[in-house]
């Protein structure tokens, strides 16, 4: 599929402002795809097309739904804002010939989310919230969270959406609630029998075993429901960063503790190991300074 051609077609279908937003979503989605190892081409196509039906009138969308017998639930039918997801997915398929089910699903669910989303679906959903043109309160934090932990960022984005929709006295889609509950329940399955501060201190020792430096333990319990403690450390090279992460993994495993996610391993520039109540970041110094998590969580208590 020729992305440049898609871009030109999409540009014709919407206002300048919406087109700029779509390009912003491409930019953020590609950054996330690179970070998490998602298919770049699929990401680019889903991102540029995600709002392809957003400029359609309610009448036009209803016509498309009825003529093509699209499967649209009662809530979506009621709320015009939600219709461009399923209609956009149909347009992507019928007008642009997209036949990849995952791309079509990412477009379909980019406004509501749904239970058990794939990585591509999560990336498109989040990129829509954090693209460079977005300027709302808290966007910078969500941007960084999206790069650090995809699922936590999803929960945060669902929370924001739910609060916003309620503030508008509008209807809340059950897919959004199910998506949020599902992610939280998945994480909750990891019940930890040890104290998060103790585990963080052990992790600090394991990091230092492999010559990790500048290890900081930051207590963020009072700042976010997402985790209790961050452990942030630096490695001297990508090889060292990987060795530190592997050692932490191995030692934790010996204690019967398995991470719920483990990201960024190939590159070795920033590895995140998520033990749920303790989240470990091992950085190359350059990356550490750029993302500056310590500043982001500067209200946390250093332990
Ligand atoms: Fe949209
Ligand atoms: Fe959008």
mmCIF file of C-alpha atoms and ligand atoms in Angstrom:
data_model
loop_
_atom_site.group_PDB
_atom_site.id
_atom_site.type_symbol
_atom_site.label_atom_id
_atom_site.label_comp_id
_atom_site.label_asym_id
_atom_site.label_seq_id
_atom_site.Cartn_x
_atom_site.Cartn_y
_atom_site.Cartn_z
ATOM 1 C CA UNK A 1 0.000 0.000 0.000
ATOM 2 C CA UNK A 2 1.404 3.365 -1.021
ATOM 3 C CA UNK A 3 1.486 5.522 2.087
ATOM 4 C CA UNK A 4 2.150 8.757 0.156
ATOM 5 C CA UNK A 5 -0.946 8.146 -1.943
ATOM 6 C CA UNK A 6 -3.032 7.424 1.157
ATOM 7 C CA UNK A 7 -1.799 10.676 2.654
ATOM 8 C CA UNK A 8 -2.965 12.672 -0.381
ATOM 9 C CA UNK A 9 -6.373 10.998 -0.341
ATOM 10 C CA UNK A 10 -6.819 11.526 3.388
ATOM 11 C CA UNK A 11 -5.853 15.187 3.040
ATOM 12 C CA UNK A 12 -8.732 15.677 0.580
ATOM 13 C CA UNK A 13 -11.212 14.153 3.028
ATOM 14 C CA UNK A 14 -10.706 16.522 5.944
ATOM 15 C CA UNK A 15 -9.929 20.016 7.199
ATOM 16 C CA UNK A 16 -6.310 21.211 7.504
ATOM 17 C CA UNK A 17 -6.537 20.954 11.257
ATOM 18 C CA UNK A 18 -7.716 17.358 11.207
ATOM 19 C CA UNK A 19 -5.115 16.444 8.600
ATOM 20 C CA UNK A 20 -2.366 17.899 10.798
ATOM 21 C CA UNK A 21 -3.779 15.858 13.688
ATOM 22 C CA UNK A 22 -3.629 12.715 11.521
ATOM 23 C CA UNK A 23 0.019 13.392 10.659
ATOM 24 C CA UNK A 24 0.688 13.954 14.368
ATOM 25 C CA UNK A 25 -0.883 10.579 15.150
ATOM 26 C CA UNK A 26 1.376 8.980 12.518
ATOM 27 C CA UNK A 27 4.412 10.579 14.169
ATOM 28 C CA UNK A 28 3.528 9.484 17.701
ATOM 29 C CA UNK A 29 2.363 6.033 16.612
ATOM 30 C CA UNK A 30 5.638 5.418 14.752
ATOM 31 C CA UNK A 31 7.615 6.450 17.803
ATOM 32 C CA UNK A 32 5.631 4.006 19.955
ATOM 33 C CA UNK A 33 5.885 1.258 17.309
ATOM 34 C CA UNK A 34 9.636 1.643 17.274
ATOM 35 C CA UNK A 35 9.816 1.591 21.039
ATOM 36 C CA UNK A 36 7.709 -1.557 21.425
ATOM 37 C CA UNK A 37 8.672 -3.391 18.257
ATOM 38 C CA UNK A 38 5.324 -3.134 16.442
ATOM 39 C CA UNK A 39 5.033 -3.478 12.640
ATOM 40 C CA UNK A 40 5.937 -0.021 11.290
ATOM 41 C CA UNK A 41 4.048 -0.238 8.010
ATOM 42 C CA UNK A 42 0.816 -1.399 9.601
ATOM 43 C CA UNK A 43 1.165 1.313 12.224
ATOM 44 C CA UNK A 44 1.663 4.021 9.610
ATOM 45 C CA UNK A 45 -1.397 2.950 7.606
ATOM 46 C CA UNK A 46 -3.667 2.595 10.641
ATOM 47 C CA UNK A 47 -2.511 5.989 11.960
ATOM 48 C CA UNK A 48 -3.025 7.992 8.753
ATOM 49 C CA UNK A 49 -6.465 6.415 8.216
ATOM 50 C CA UNK A 50 -7.735 6.401 11.818
ATOM 51 C CA UNK A 51 -9.893 9.537 11.405
ATOM 52 C CA UNK A 52 -10.706 9.118 7.697
ATOM 53 C CA UNK A 53 -14.444 9.257 8.429
ATOM 54 C CA UNK A 54 -14.281 11.891 11.165
ATOM 55 C CA UNK A 55 -15.415 14.732 8.900
ATOM 56 C CA UNK A 56 -18.508 12.884 7.671
ATOM 57 C CA UNK A 57 -21.877 14.224 8.791
ATOM 58 C CA UNK A 58 -24.086 12.085 11.024
ATOM 59 C CA UNK A 59 -26.394 11.590 8.059
ATOM 60 C CA UNK A 60 -23.598 10.389 5.810
ATOM 61 C CA UNK A 61 -22.369 7.944 8.452
ATOM 62 C CA UNK A 62 -25.887 6.633 9.057
ATOM 63 C CA UNK A 63 -26.297 6.132 5.299
ATOM 64 C CA UNK A 64 -23.049 4.161 5.118
ATOM 65 C CA UNK A 65 -24.040 2.065 8.143
ATOM 66 C CA UNK A 66 -27.470 1.292 6.728
ATOM 67 C CA UNK A 67 -26.490 0.695 3.105
ATOM 68 C CA UNK A 68 -23.695 -1.638 4.030
ATOM 69 C CA UNK A 69 -25.414 -3.248 6.965
ATOM 70 C CA UNK A 70 -22.502 -2.426 9.294
ATOM 71 C CA UNK A 71 -22.560 -3.984 12.717
ATOM 72 C CA UNK A 72 -22.952 -0.945 14.972
ATOM 73 C CA UNK A 73 -24.195 -1.179 18.546
ATOM 74 C CA UNK A 74 -26.845 0.964 20.183
ATOM 75 C CA UNK A 75 -24.427 3.264 22.044
ATOM 76 C CA UNK A 76 -22.408 4.030 18.909
ATOM 77 C CA UNK A 77 -25.627 4.599 17.011
ATOM 78 C CA UNK A 78 -26.692 7.139 19.619
ATOM 79 C CA UNK A 79 -23.383 9.003 19.944
ATOM 80 C CA UNK A 80 -22.191 10.583 16.666
ATOM 81 C CA UNK A 81 -18.664 11.041 18.070
ATOM 82 C CA UNK A 82 -18.261 7.271 18.268
ATOM 83 C CA UNK A 83 -19.478 6.482 14.754
ATOM 84 C CA UNK A 84 -16.337 7.423 12.844
ATOM 85 C CA UNK A 85 -14.535 4.383 14.311
ATOM 86 C CA UNK A 86 -16.610 1.653 12.681
ATOM 87 C CA UNK A 87 -17.419 3.823 9.627
ATOM 88 C CA UNK A 88 -13.714 4.715 9.210
ATOM 89 C CA UNK A 89 -12.815 1.048 9.350
ATOM 90 C CA UNK A 90 -15.344 0.351 6.599
ATOM 91 C CA UNK A 91 -13.998 3.237 4.465
ATOM 92 C CA UNK A 92 -10.415 1.991 4.945
ATOM 93 C CA UNK A 93 -11.494 -1.368 3.579
ATOM 94 C CA UNK A 94 -13.855 -0.335 0.790
ATOM 95 C CA UNK A 95 -12.198 2.863 -0.469
ATOM 96 C CA UNK A 96 -8.532 2.213 0.316
ATOM 97 C CA UNK A 97 -8.456 -1.565 -0.025
ATOM 98 C CA UNK A 98 -7.067 -2.254 3.440
ATOM 99 C CA UNK A 99 -7.662 -5.936 4.137
ATOM 100 C CA UNK A 100 -5.512 -6.424 7.211
ATOM 101 C CA UNK A 101 -7.948 -7.214 10.024
ATOM 102 C CA UNK A 102 -5.690 -5.784 12.720
ATOM 103 C CA UNK A 103 -5.407 -2.415 10.963
ATOM 104 C CA UNK A 104 -9.179 -2.354 10.432
ATOM 105 C CA UNK A 105 -9.748 -3.191 14.080
ATOM 106 C CA UNK A 106 -7.278 -0.512 15.257
ATOM 107 C CA UNK A 107 -9.281 2.066 13.266
ATOM 108 C CA UNK A 108 -12.610 0.685 14.453
ATOM 109 C CA UNK A 109 -11.742 0.788 18.156
ATOM 110 C CA UNK A 110 -9.587 3.926 18.309
ATOM 111 C CA UNK A 111 -12.300 5.950 20.088
ATOM 112 C CA UNK A 112 -13.646 3.369 22.539
ATOM 113 C CA UNK A 113 -10.893 0.821 23.016
ATOM 114 C CA UNK A 114 -11.988 -2.747 23.749
ATOM 115 C CA UNK A 115 -11.127 -5.777 25.830
ATOM 116 C CA UNK A 116 -7.852 -7.575 24.933
ATOM 117 C CA UNK A 117 -6.386 -5.060 22.508
ATOM 118 C CA UNK A 118 -3.371 -5.917 20.355
ATOM 119 C CA UNK A 119 -0.231 -3.804 20.511
ATOM 120 C CA UNK A 120 -1.156 -2.024 17.278
ATOM 121 C CA UNK A 121 -4.624 -1.207 18.616
ATOM 122 C CA UNK A 122 -3.139 0.195 21.812
ATOM 123 C CA UNK A 123 -0.585 2.262 19.897
ATOM 124 C CA UNK A 124 -3.206 3.883 17.659
ATOM 125 C CA UNK A 125 -5.483 4.509 20.635
ATOM 126 C CA UNK A 126 -2.693 6.203 22.588
ATOM 127 C CA UNK A 127 -1.119 8.088 19.700
ATOM 128 C CA UNK A 128 -4.495 9.772 19.198
ATOM 129 C CA UNK A 129 -4.167 11.153 22.746
ATOM 130 C CA UNK A 130 -0.521 12.135 22.814
ATOM 131 C CA UNK A 131 0.254 13.357 19.273
ATOM 132 C CA UNK A 132 2.333 16.566 19.272
ATOM 133 C CA UNK A 133 -0.692 18.782 18.514
ATOM 134 C CA UNK A 134 -2.497 17.773 21.736
ATOM 135 C CA UNK A 135 -2.244 20.449 24.382
ATOM 136 C CA UNK A 136 -4.417 19.445 27.359
ATOM 137 C CA UNK A 137 -3.410 19.330 31.012
ATOM 138 C CA UNK A 138 -1.475 16.139 31.741
ATOM 139 C CA UNK A 139 -0.573 15.362 28.132
ATOM 140 C CA UNK A 140 3.165 15.565 28.769
ATOM 141 C CA UNK A 141 2.946 12.996 31.549
ATOM 142 C CA UNK A 142 0.822 10.666 29.416
ATOM 143 C CA UNK A 143 3.332 11.040 26.561
ATOM 144 C CA UNK A 144 6.175 9.885 28.762
ATOM 145 C CA UNK A 145 4.094 7.148 30.345
ATOM 146 C CA UNK A 146 3.200 5.858 26.863
ATOM 147 C CA UNK A 147 6.907 5.467 26.097
ATOM 148 C CA UNK A 148 7.598 3.860 29.461
ATOM 149 C CA UNK A 149 4.669 1.493 29.924
ATOM 150 C CA UNK A 150 2.029 0.961 27.274
ATOM 151 C CA UNK A 151 -0.581 -0.666 29.522
ATOM 152 C CA UNK A 152 -0.302 1.866 32.304
ATOM 153 C CA UNK A 153 -0.670 4.621 29.743
ATOM 154 C CA UNK A 154 -3.775 2.884 28.378
ATOM 155 C CA UNK A 155 -5.353 2.791 31.840
ATOM 156 C CA UNK A 156 -4.521 6.477 32.306
ATOM 157 C CA UNK A 157 -6.019 7.327 28.906
ATOM 158 C CA UNK A 158 -9.198 5.342 29.688
ATOM 159 C CA UNK A 159 -9.485 7.152 33.018
ATOM 160 C CA UNK A 160 -9.126 10.520 31.289
ATOM 161 C CA UNK A 161 -11.730 9.582 28.689
ATOM 162 C CA UNK A 162 -14.205 8.310 31.256
ATOM 163 C CA UNK A 163 -13.881 11.494 33.344
ATOM 164 C CA UNK A 164 -14.234 13.675 30.252
ATOM 165 C CA UNK A 165 -17.278 11.845 28.893
ATOM 166 C CA UNK A 166 -18.968 11.979 32.300
ATOM 167 C CA UNK A 167 -18.220 15.720 32.557
ATOM 168 C CA UNK A 168 -20.043 16.196 29.237
ATOM 169 C CA UNK A 169 -23.053 14.201 30.511
ATOM 170 C CA UNK A 170 -22.555 12.019 27.484
ATOM 171 C CA UNK A 171 -22.881 8.252 27.139
ATOM 172 C CA UNK A 172 -19.935 6.097 28.046
ATOM 173 C CA UNK A 173 -19.236 3.155 25.783
ATOM 174 C CA UNK A 174 -19.185 -0.193 27.600
ATOM 175 C CA UNK A 175 -16.156 -1.228 25.508
ATOM 176 C CA UNK A 176 -14.149 1.508 27.252
ATOM 177 C CA UNK A 177 -15.140 0.250 30.699
ATOM 178 C CA UNK A 178 -14.463 -3.357 29.736
ATOM 179 C CA UNK A 179 -11.076 -2.427 28.279
ATOM 180 C CA UNK A 180 -10.068 -0.606 31.444
ATOM 181 C CA UNK A 181 -11.327 -3.336 33.786
ATOM 182 C CA UNK A 182 -9.602 -6.013 31.771
ATOM 183 C CA UNK A 183 -6.215 -4.272 31.896
ATOM 184 C CA UNK A 184 -6.493 -3.638 35.623
ATOM 185 C CA UNK A 185 -7.545 -7.207 36.355
ATOM 186 C CA UNK A 186 -4.688 -8.594 34.259
ATOM 187 C CA UNK A 187 -2.233 -6.583 36.299
ATOM 188 C CA UNK A 188 -3.906 -7.496 39.590
ATOM 189 C CA UNK A 189 -3.277 -11.187 38.967
ATOM 190 C CA UNK A 190 0.286 -10.583 40.003
ATOM 191 C CA UNK A 191 -0.256 -10.524 43.731
ATOM 192 C CA UNK A 192 2.912 -9.746 45.482
ATOM 193 C CA UNK A 193 3.692 -11.170 48.863
ATOM 194 C CA UNK A 194 6.591 -8.919 49.666
ATOM 195 C CA UNK A 195 6.962 -5.316 50.509
ATOM 196 C CA UNK A 196 7.689 -3.111 47.487
ATOM 197 C CA UNK A 197 10.393 -1.080 49.255
ATOM 198 C CA UNK A 198 12.241 -4.247 50.254
ATOM 199 C CA UNK A 199 12.074 -5.589 46.723
ATOM 200 C CA UNK A 200 13.333 -2.253 45.346
ATOM 201 C CA UNK A 201 16.341 -2.407 47.678
ATOM 202 C CA UNK A 202 17.118 -5.954 46.565
ATOM 203 C CA UNK A 203 16.861 -4.872 42.948
ATOM 204 C CA UNK A 204 19.289 -2.036 43.642
ATOM 205 C CA UNK A 205 21.817 -4.602 44.887
ATOM 206 C CA UNK A 206 21.294 -6.803 41.831
ATOM 207 C CA UNK A 207 21.835 -3.796 39.580
ATOM 208 C CA UNK A 208 25.048 -2.922 41.392
ATOM 209 C CA UNK A 209 26.222 -6.545 41.069
ATOM 210 C CA UNK A 210 26.459 -5.815 37.359
ATOM 211 C CA UNK A 211 28.060 -2.391 37.783
ATOM 212 C CA UNK A 212 24.912 -0.381 37.233
ATOM 213 C CA UNK A 213 25.362 3.175 38.523
ATOM 214 C CA UNK A 214 23.374 6.091 40.003
ATOM 215 C CA UNK A 215 20.625 3.819 41.272
ATOM 216 C CA UNK A 216 17.667 5.854 42.518
ATOM 217 C CA UNK A 217 14.656 4.441 44.346
ATOM 218 C CA UNK A 218 11.642 6.735 44.195
ATOM 219 C CA UNK A 219 8.470 6.101 46.181
ATOM 220 C CA UNK A 220 5.502 7.242 44.081
ATOM 221 C CA UNK A 221 2.697 5.544 46.074
ATOM 222 C CA UNK A 222 1.050 8.846 46.885
ATOM 223 C CA UNK A 223 1.367 10.170 43.334
ATOM 224 C CA UNK A 224 -0.025 7.422 41.145
ATOM 225 C CA UNK A 225 -2.172 4.307 41.560
ATOM 226 C CA UNK A 226 -0.062 2.625 38.897
ATOM 227 C CA UNK A 227 2.862 1.463 40.994
ATOM 228 C CA UNK A 228 4.572 1.931 44.376
ATOM 229 C CA UNK A 229 8.203 2.396 43.552
ATOM 230 C CA UNK A 230 10.468 3.188 40.628
ATOM 231 C CA UNK A 231 14.036 1.973 40.505
ATOM 232 C CA UNK A 232 16.073 3.962 37.978
ATOM 233 C CA UNK A 233 19.631 3.071 37.049
ATOM 234 C CA UNK A 234 22.259 3.656 34.383
ATOM 235 C CA UNK A 235 24.383 1.214 32.442
ATOM 236 C CA UNK A 236 27.624 2.146 30.715
ATOM 237 C CA UNK A 237 26.766 0.607 27.312
ATOM 238 C CA UNK A 238 23.891 -1.187 25.600
ATOM 239 C CA UNK A 239 25.629 -4.477 26.447
ATOM 240 C CA UNK A 240 25.840 -3.434 30.096
ATOM 241 C CA UNK A 241 22.199 -2.263 30.179
ATOM 242 C CA UNK A 242 21.117 -5.654 28.822
ATOM 243 C CA UNK A 243 23.345 -7.536 31.274
ATOM 244 C CA UNK A 244 21.886 -5.599 34.213
ATOM 245 C CA UNK A 245 18.323 -6.286 33.084
ATOM 246 C CA UNK A 246 19.031 -9.970 32.545
ATOM 247 C CA UNK A 247 20.577 -10.262 35.991
ATOM 248 C CA UNK A 248 17.626 -8.530 37.663
ATOM 249 C CA UNK A 249 15.276 -10.866 35.802
ATOM 250 C CA UNK A 250 17.234 -13.931 36.770
ATOM 251 C CA UNK A 251 17.570 -12.995 40.445
ATOM 252 C CA UNK A 252 13.882 -12.077 40.683
ATOM 253 C CA UNK A 253 12.958 -15.364 39.063
ATOM 254 C CA UNK A 254 15.012 -17.195 41.708
ATOM 255 C CA UNK A 255 12.841 -15.463 44.319
ATOM 256 C CA UNK A 256 9.743 -16.628 42.469
ATOM 257 C CA UNK A 257 8.952 -13.165 41.135
ATOM 258 C CA UNK A 258 8.127 -12.838 37.456
ATOM 259 C CA UNK A 259 7.721 -9.467 35.742
ATOM 260 C CA UNK A 260 4.405 -8.655 34.077
ATOM 261 C CA UNK A 261 6.228 -6.974 31.262
ATOM 262 C CA UNK A 262 9.706 -6.525 30.030
ATOM 263 C CA UNK A 263 10.289 -3.993 27.290
ATOM 264 C CA UNK A 264 13.002 -2.564 25.113
ATOM 265 C CA UNK A 265 15.365 -5.493 25.370
ATOM 266 C CA UNK A 266 16.734 -5.561 21.805
ATOM 267 C CA UNK A 267 17.994 -2.028 21.682
ATOM 268 C CA UNK A 268 19.471 -2.007 25.176
ATOM 269 C CA UNK A 269 19.157 1.775 25.405
ATOM 270 C CA UNK A 270 16.264 1.708 27.852
ATOM 271 C CA UNK A 271 14.946 -1.473 29.398
ATOM 272 C CA UNK A 272 11.860 -1.482 31.547
ATOM 273 C CA UNK A 273 11.021 -4.381 33.829
ATOM 274 C CA UNK A 274 7.622 -4.117 35.423
ATOM 275 C CA UNK A 275 7.073 -6.070 38.642
ATOM 276 C CA UNK A 276 3.763 -4.268 39.118
ATOM 277 C CA UNK A 277 4.441 -2.684 42.524
ATOM 278 C CA UNK A 278 8.038 -1.998 41.520
ATOM 279 C CA UNK A 279 8.989 -0.765 38.068
ATOM 280 C CA UNK A 280 12.644 -0.874 37.064
ATOM 281 C CA UNK A 281 14.158 1.346 34.385
ATOM 282 C CA UNK A 282 17.697 0.712 33.210
ATOM 283 C CA UNK A 283 18.979 3.401 30.898
ATOM 284 C CA UNK A 284 21.967 4.394 28.886
ATOM 285 C CA UNK A 285 23.014 7.717 30.437
ATOM 286 C CA UNK A 286 22.062 9.714 27.320
ATOM 287 C CA UNK A 287 18.535 8.199 27.284
ATOM 288 C CA UNK A 288 18.162 8.702 31.019
ATOM 289 C CA UNK A 289 18.874 12.399 30.720
ATOM 290 C CA UNK A 290 16.536 12.789 27.777
ATOM 291 C CA UNK A 291 13.505 11.118 29.362
ATOM 292 C CA UNK A 292 14.356 12.508 32.793
ATOM 293 C CA UNK A 293 11.936 10.348 34.788
ATOM 294 C CA UNK A 294 13.413 11.699 37.999
ATOM 295 C CA UNK A 295 12.143 15.146 37.127
ATOM 296 C CA UNK A 296 8.767 13.783 36.081
ATOM 297 C CA UNK A 297 8.432 12.078 39.460
ATOM 298 C CA UNK A 298 10.265 14.737 41.449
ATOM 299 C CA UNK A 299 7.407 14.904 43.975
ATOM 300 C CA UNK A 300 8.118 11.295 44.930
ATOM 301 C CA UNK A 301 10.111 10.365 48.029
ATOM 302 C CA UNK A 302 13.659 9.216 47.351
ATOM 303 C CA UNK A 303 14.403 6.123 49.433
HETATM 304 FE FE1 LIG B 1 -10.958 9.715 16.014
HETATM 305 FE FE1 LIG B 2 -7.937 11.199 15.987
#
